[in-house]
Amino acid sequence: MKEKQEIRAVDKNELVARVRGFYDAGWRLVQICATTLADGYEVNYSFDKEFSFVNLRVTLPADQPQLESVSGIYWNAFLYENELHDLFGITVTGMAVDYRGTFYRTSVKV
């Protein structure tokens, strides 16, 4: 069986609505991760359902990396969102649980 995988670029302003659509359709949040780019960040939200794997990809500028939380939809997203903040310096507004920069202890503050 060959699993399908897809990447969909989305604007950060439409992210929460798109995530809500996945939730309402019964998709599972697999992970949220970030990558540093030369001029900002790329954040991927991965979902799976019935051997299909879809990524929503948001690109953020380096000068104001900010996203709205999806933890009101997928509660466990607060773990990934705190990681985005602590390891990449991305501001995530409205998190269900915000560790305020203390989720990870790093030798160098972001």
CSV table of N, CA and C in Angstrom, one decimal:
chain,number,residue,atom,x,y,z
A,1,MET,N,0.8,-1.2,0.0
A,1,MET,CA,0.0,0.0,0.0
A,1,MET,C,0.9,1.2,0.0
A,2,LYS,N,0.6,2.1,-0.9
A,2,LYS,CA,1.4,3.4,-1.0
A,2,LYS,C,0.6,4.5,-0.2
A,3,GLU,N,1.2,5.1,0.7
A,3,GLU,CA,0.5,6.1,1.5
A,3,GLU,C,0.6,7.5,0.7
A,4,LYS,N,-0.4,8.2,0.7
A,4,LYS,CA,-0.4,9.5,0.1
A,4,LYS,C,0.1,10.6,1.1
A,5,GLN,N,0.9,11.5,0.5
A,5,GLN,CA,1.4,12.6,1.3
A,5,GLN,C,1.3,13.9,0.5
A,6,GLU,N,0.9,15.0,1.2
A,6,GLU,CA,0.6,16.2,0.5
A,6,GLU,C,1.1,17.4,1.3
A,7,ILE,N,1.6,18.5,0.7
A,7,ILE,CA,2.0,19.7,1.4
A,7,ILE,C,1.1,20.8,0.8
A,8,ARG,N,0.4,21.5,1.7
A,8,ARG,CA,-0.4,22.7,1.2
A,8,ARG,C,0.1,23.9,1.9
A,9,ALA,N,0.5,24.9,1.1
A,9,ALA,CA,0.9,26.2,1.7
A,9,ALA,C,-0.4,27.0,2.1
A,10,VAL,N,-0.3,27.6,3.3
A,10,VAL,CA,-1.4,28.4,3.8
A,10,VAL,C,-0.9,29.7,4.4
A,11,ASP,N,-1.7,30.7,4.3
A,11,ASP,CA,-1.4,32.0,5.0
A,11,ASP,C,-1.6,31.8,6.5
A,12,LYS,N,-0.8,32.5,7.3
A,12,LYS,CA,-1.0,32.3,8.7
A,12,LYS,C,-2.4,32.8,9.2
A,13,ASN,N,-3.0,33.7,8.4
A,13,ASN,CA,-4.4,34.2,8.8
A,13,ASN,C,-5.5,33.2,8.5
A,14,GLU,N,-5.2,32.2,7.7
A,14,GLU,CA,-6.2,31.2,7.4
A,14,GLU,C,-5.9,29.8,8.1
A,15,LEU,N,-4.8,29.8,8.9
A,15,LEU,CA,-4.3,28.6,9.5
A,15,LEU,C,-5.4,27.9,10.4
A,16,VAL,N,-5.9,28.7,11.4
A,16,VAL,CA,-6.8,28.2,12.4
A,16,VAL,C,-8.1,27.6,11.7
A,17,ALA,N,-8.6,28.3,10.7
A,17,ALA,CA,-9.8,27.8,10.0
A,17,ALA,C,-9.5,26.5,9.3
A,18,ARG,N,-8.3,26.4,8.7
A,18,ARG,CA,-7.9,25.2,8.0
A,18,ARG,C,-7.7,24.0,9.0
A,19,VAL,N,-7.1,24.3,10.1
A,19,VAL,CA,-6.9,23.3,11.1
A,19,VAL,C,-8.3,22.8,11.7
A,20,ARG,N,-9.2,23.7,11.9
A,20,ARG,CA,-10.6,23.4,12.3
A,20,ARG,C,-11.2,22.4,11.3
A,21,GLY,N,-11.0,22.6,10.0
A,21,GLY,CA,-11.6,21.8,9.0
A,21,GLY,C,-11.0,20.3,9.1
A,22,PHE,N,-9.7,20.2,9.4
A,22,PHE,CA,-9.2,18.9,9.6
A,22,PHE,C,-9.8,18.2,10.8
A,23,TYR,N,-9.9,18.9,11.9
A,23,TYR,CA,-10.5,18.4,13.1
A,23,TYR,C,-11.9,17.9,12.9
A,24,ASP,N,-12.7,18.8,12.3
A,24,ASP,CA,-14.1,18.4,12.0
A,24,ASP,C,-14.3,17.2,11.1
A,25,ALA,N,-13.3,17.0,10.2
A,25,ALA,CA,-13.3,15.9,9.3
A,25,ALA,C,-12.7,14.6,9.9
A,26,GLY,N,-12.3,14.7,11.2
A,26,GLY,CA,-11.8,13.5,11.8
A,26,GLY,C,-10.3,13.2,11.6
A,27,TRP,N,-9.5,14.2,11.2
A,27,TRP,CA,-8.1,14.0,11.1
A,27,TRP,C,-7.4,14.1,12.4
A,28,ARG,N,-6.3,13.4,12.5
A,28,ARG,CA,-5.4,13.4,13.7
A,28,ARG,C,-4.3,14.3,13.5
A,29,LEU,N,-4.0,15.2,14.5
A,29,LEU,CA,-2.8,16.0,14.5
A,29,LEU,C,-1.6,15.1,14.8
A,30,VAL,N,-0.7,15.0,13.9
A,30,VAL,CA,0.5,14.2,14.1
A,30,VAL,C,1.7,15.0,14.7
A,31,GLN,N,1.9,16.1,14.2
A,31,GLN,CA,3.0,16.9,14.8
A,31,GLN,C,3.0,18.4,14.2
A,32,ILE,N,3.7,19.2,14.9
A,32,ILE,CA,3.9,20.6,14.4
A,32,ILE,C,5.4,20.8,14.6
A,33,CYS,N,6.1,21.3,13.5
A,33,CYS,CA,7.5,21.5,13.6
A,33,CYS,C,7.9,22.8,12.9
A,34,ALA,N,9.1,23.3,13.2
A,34,ALA,CA,9.5,24.5,12.5
A,34,ALA,C,10.9,24.3,11.9
A,35,THR,N,11.2,25.0,10.9
A,35,THR,CA,12.6,25.0,10.3
A,35,THR,C,13.0,26.5,10.1
A,36,THR,N,14.2,26.8,10.4
A,36,THR,CA,14.7,28.1,10.2
A,36,THR,C,15.1,28.3,8.7
A,37,LEU,N,14.6,29.4,8.1
A,37,LEU,CA,15.0,29.7,6.7
A,37,LEU,C,15.9,31.0,6.8
A,38,ALA,N,16.5,31.3,5.7
A,38,ALA,CA,17.4,32.5,5.6
A,38,ALA,C,16.7,33.7,6.0
A,39,ASP,N,15.4,33.9,5.6
A,39,ASP,CA,14.7,35.1,5.9
A,39,ASP,C,13.4,34.9,6.8
A,40,GLY,N,13.4,33.8,7.6
A,40,GLY,CA,12.3,33.6,8.4
A,40,GLY,C,12.2,32.2,8.9
A,41,TYR,N,10.9,31.7,9.0
A,41,TYR,CA,10.7,30.3,9.5
A,41,TYR,C,9.6,29.6,8.6
A,42,GLU,N,9.7,28.3,8.6
A,42,GLU,CA,8.6,27.5,8.0
A,42,GLU,C,8.1,26.6,9.0
A,43,VAL,N,6.8,26.6,9.2
A,43,VAL,CA,6.1,25.8,10.3
A,43,VAL,C,5.2,24.9,9.6
A,44,ASN,N,5.3,23.6,9.9
A,44,ASN,CA,4.5,22.5,9.3
A,44,ASN,C,3.6,21.9,10.3
A,45,TYR,N,2.3,21.8,10.0
A,45,TYR,CA,1.3,21.1,10.8
A,45,TYR,C,0.9,19.9,10.0
A,46,SER,N,1.2,18.7,10.6
A,46,SER,CA,0.9,17.4,9.9
A,46,SER,C,-0.3,16.7,10.4
A,47,PHE,N,-1.1,16.2,9.5
A,47,PHE,CA,-2.3,15.5,9.9
A,47,PHE,C,-2.4,14.2,9.2
A,48,ASP,N,-3.1,13.2,9.8
A,48,ASP,CA,-3.2,11.9,9.1
A,48,ASP,C,-4.6,11.4,9.3
A,49,LYS,N,-5.1,10.6,8.3
A,49,LYS,CA,-6.4,9.9,8.3
A,49,LYS,C,-6.4,8.9,7.2
A,50,GLU,N,-6.7,7.7,7.7
A,50,GLU,CA,-6.8,6.6,6.7
A,50,GLU,C,-5.7,6.5,5.7
A,51,PHE,N,-4.5,6.5,6.2
A,51,PHE,CA,-3.3,6.3,5.3
A,51,PHE,C,-3.0,7.5,4.4
A,52,SER,N,-3.6,8.6,4.7
A,52,SER,CA,-3.3,9.9,4.0
A,52,SER,C,-2.6,10.8,5.0
A,53,PHE,N,-1.6,11.5,4.5
A,53,PHE,CA,-0.8,12.4,5.3
A,53,PHE,C,-0.8,13.8,4.6
A,54,VAL,N,-1.3,14.8,5.3
A,54,VAL,CA,-1.3,16.1,4.8
A,54,VAL,C,-0.6,17.1,5.7
A,55,ASN,N,0.2,18.0,5.1
A,55,ASN,CA,0.9,19.0,5.8
A,55,ASN,C,0.4,20.4,5.4
A,56,LEU,N,0.1,21.2,6.4
A,56,LEU,CA,-0.2,22.6,6.2
A,56,LEU,C,1.1,23.3,6.5
A,57,ARG,N,1.6,24.1,5.5
A,57,ARG,CA,2.9,24.8,5.7
A,57,ARG,C,2.7,26.3,5.7
A,58,VAL,N,3.1,26.9,6.8
A,58,VAL,CA,3.1,28.4,6.9
A,58,VAL,C,4.5,29.0,7.0
A,59,THR,N,4.7,30.0,6.2
A,59,THR,CA,6.0,30.7,6.2
A,59,THR,C,5.8,32.0,7.0
A,60,LEU,N,6.8,32.3,7.9
A,60,LEU,CA,6.7,33.4,8.7
A,60,LEU,C,8.0,34.3,8.5
A,61,PRO,N,7.8,35.6,8.6
A,61,PRO,CA,9.0,36.5,8.4
A,61,PRO,C,9.9,36.5,9.7
A,62,ALA,N,11.2,36.7,9.5
A,62,ALA,CA,12.1,36.7,10.7
A,62,ALA,C,11.8,37.8,11.6
A,63,ASP,N,11.3,39.0,11.1
A,63,ASP,CA,11.2,40.1,12.0
A,63,ASP,C,9.9,40.1,12.9
A,64,GLN,N,8.9,39.3,12.5
A,64,GLN,CA,7.7,39.2,13.4
A,64,GLN,C,7.1,37.8,13.2
A,65,PRO,N,7.8,36.8,13.8
A,65,PRO,CA,7.3,35.4,13.6
A,65,PRO,C,6.2,35.2,14.7
A,66,GLN,N,5.0,35.2,14.2
A,66,GLN,CA,3.8,35.1,15.2
A,66,GLN,C,2.7,34.3,14.5
A,67,LEU,N,2.1,33.4,15.3
A,67,LEU,CA,1.0,32.5,14.9
A,67,LEU,C,-0.1,32.5,16.0
A,68,GLU,N,-1.3,32.2,15.6
A,68,GLU,CA,-2.4,32.0,16.5
A,68,GLU,C,-2.4,30.5,16.9
A,69,SER,N,-2.6,30.3,18.2
A,69,SER,CA,-2.6,28.9,18.7
A,69,SER,C,-3.8,28.1,18.1
A,70,VAL,N,-3.5,26.8,17.9
A,70,VAL,CA,-4.5,25.8,17.5
A,70,VAL,C,-4.9,24.9,18.6
A,71,SER,N,-4.4,25.2,19.9
A,71,SER,CA,-4.6,24.3,21.0
A,71,SER,C,-6.1,24.4,21.5
A,72,GLY,N,-6.9,25.3,21.0
A,72,GLY,CA,-8.3,25.3,21.3
A,72,GLY,C,-9.0,24.3,20.4
A,73,ILE,N,-8.4,23.8,19.4
A,73,ILE,CA,-8.9,22.8,18.5
A,73,ILE,C,-8.3,21.4,18.9
A,74,TYR,N,-7.0,21.4,18.8
A,74,TYR,CA,-6.3,20.2,19.2
A,74,TYR,C,-5.5,20.5,20.5
A,75,TRP,N,-6.1,20.1,21.7
A,75,TRP,CA,-5.5,20.6,22.9
A,75,TRP,C,-4.0,20.3,23.1
A,76,ASN,N,-3.6,19.1,22.6
A,76,ASN,CA,-2.2,18.7,22.8
A,76,ASN,C,-1.2,19.6,22.0
A,77,ALA,N,-1.7,20.5,21.1
A,77,ALA,CA,-0.9,21.3,20.3
A,77,ALA,C,-0.1,22.3,21.2
A,78,PHE,N,-0.5,22.5,22.4
A,78,PHE,CA,0.2,23.5,23.3
A,78,PHE,C,1.6,23.0,23.5
A,79,LEU,N,1.9,21.7,23.5
A,79,LEU,CA,3.2,21.2,23.6
A,79,LEU,C,4.1,21.6,22.5
A,80,TYR,N,3.6,21.4,21.3
A,80,TYR,CA,4.4,21.9,20.1
A,80,TYR,C,4.6,23.4,20.1
A,81,GLU,N,3.5,24.1,20.4
A,81,GLU,CA,3.5,25.6,20.4
A,81,GLU,C,4.5,26.1,21.4
A,82,ASN,N,4.6,25.6,22.6
A,82,ASN,CA,5.7,26.0,23.5
A,82,ASN,C,7.0,25.7,23.0
A,83,GLU,N,7.2,24.6,22.3
A,83,GLU,CA,8.5,24.3,21.6
A,83,GLU,C,8.8,25.3,20.5
A,84,LEU,N,7.8,25.7,19.7
A,84,LEU,CA,8.1,26.7,18.7
A,84,LEU,C,8.6,28.0,19.4
A,85,HIS,N,8.0,28.4,20.5
A,85,HIS,CA,8.4,29.6,21.2
A,85,HIS,C,9.8,29.5,21.8
A,86,ASP,N,10.0,28.4,22.5
A,86,ASP,CA,11.3,28.3,23.3
A,86,ASP,C,12.5,28.0,22.4
A,87,LEU,N,12.3,27.2,21.3
A,87,LEU,CA,13.4,26.8,20.5
A,87,LEU,C,13.6,27.7,19.2
A,88,PHE,N,12.6,28.4,18.8
A,88,PHE,CA,12.7,29.2,17.6
A,88,PHE,C,12.3,30.7,17.8
A,89,GLY,N,11.8,31.0,18.9
A,89,GLY,CA,11.4,32.4,19.2
A,89,GLY,C,10.1,32.8,18.5
A,90,ILE,N,9.3,31.9,18.1
A,90,ILE,CA,8.1,32.2,17.4
A,90,ILE,C,7.0,32.4,18.5
A,91,THR,N,6.3,33.6,18.4
A,91,THR,CA,5.3,33.9,19.3
A,91,THR,C,4.0,33.2,18.9
A,92,VAL,N,3.4,32.5,19.8
A,92,VAL,CA,2.1,31.8,19.6
A,92,VAL,C,1.1,32.4,20.6
A,93,THR,N,0.1,33.1,20.0
A,93,THR,CA,-0.9,33.7,20.9
A,93,THR,C,-2.0,32.8,21.2
A,94,GLY,N,-2.5,32.9,22.4
A,94,GLY,CA,-3.7,32.1,22.9
A,94,GLY,C,-3.5,30.7,23.2
A,95,MET,N,-2.3,30.3,23.6
A,95,MET,CA,-2.1,28.8,23.9
A,95,MET,C,-2.9,28.4,25.1
A,96,ALA,N,-3.4,27.2,25.1
A,96,ALA,CA,-4.1,26.6,26.2
A,96,ALA,C,-3.3,26.6,27.4
A,97,VAL,N,-2.0,26.2,27.3
A,97,VAL,CA,-1.1,26.2,28.4
A,97,VAL,C,0.2,26.9,27.9
A,98,ASP,N,0.6,28.0,28.5
A,98,ASP,CA,1.8,28.7,28.0
A,98,ASP,C,2.8,28.7,29.2
A,99,TYR,N,3.9,28.0,28.9
A,99,TYR,CA,5.0,27.9,29.8
A,99,TYR,C,5.9,29.2,29.9
A,100,ARG,N,5.6,30.2,29.1
A,100,ARG,CA,6.3,31.5,29.1
A,100,ARG,C,7.8,31.3,29.0
A,101,GLY,N,8.2,30.5,28.1
A,101,GLY,CA,9.7,30.4,27.9
A,101,GLY,C,10.4,29.4,28.8
A,102,THR,N,9.7,28.6,29.5
A,102,THR,CA,10.3,27.7,30.5
A,102,THR,C,10.0,26.2,30.2
A,103,PHE,N,9.4,26.0,29.0
A,103,PHE,CA,9.1,24.6,28.6
A,103,PHE,C,10.4,23.8,28.4
A,104,TYR,N,11.3,24.4,27.7
A,104,TYR,CA,12.7,23.9,27.5
A,104,TYR,C,13.7,24.7,28.2
A,105,ARG,N,14.6,24.0,28.8
A,105,ARG,CA,15.8,24.7,29.4
A,105,ARG,C,16.9,24.6,28.4
A,106,THR,N,17.3,25.8,27.9
A,106,THR,CA,18.4,25.8,26.9
A,106,THR,C,19.5,26.7,27.4
A,107,SER,N,20.8,26.4,27.0
A,107,SER,CA,21.9,27.2,27.5
A,107,SER,C,21.9,28.5,26.9
A,108,VAL,N,21.3,28.7,25.7
A,108,VAL,CA,21.2,30.0,25.0
A,108,VAL,C,19.7,30.3,24.9
A,109,LYS,N,19.4,31.5,25.3
A,109,LYS,CA,18.0,31.9,25.2
A,109,LYS,C,17.7,32.4,23.8
A,110,VAL,N,16.6,32.1,23.2
A,110,VAL,CA,16.2,32.5,21.9
A,110,VAL,C,15.7,34.0,21.9
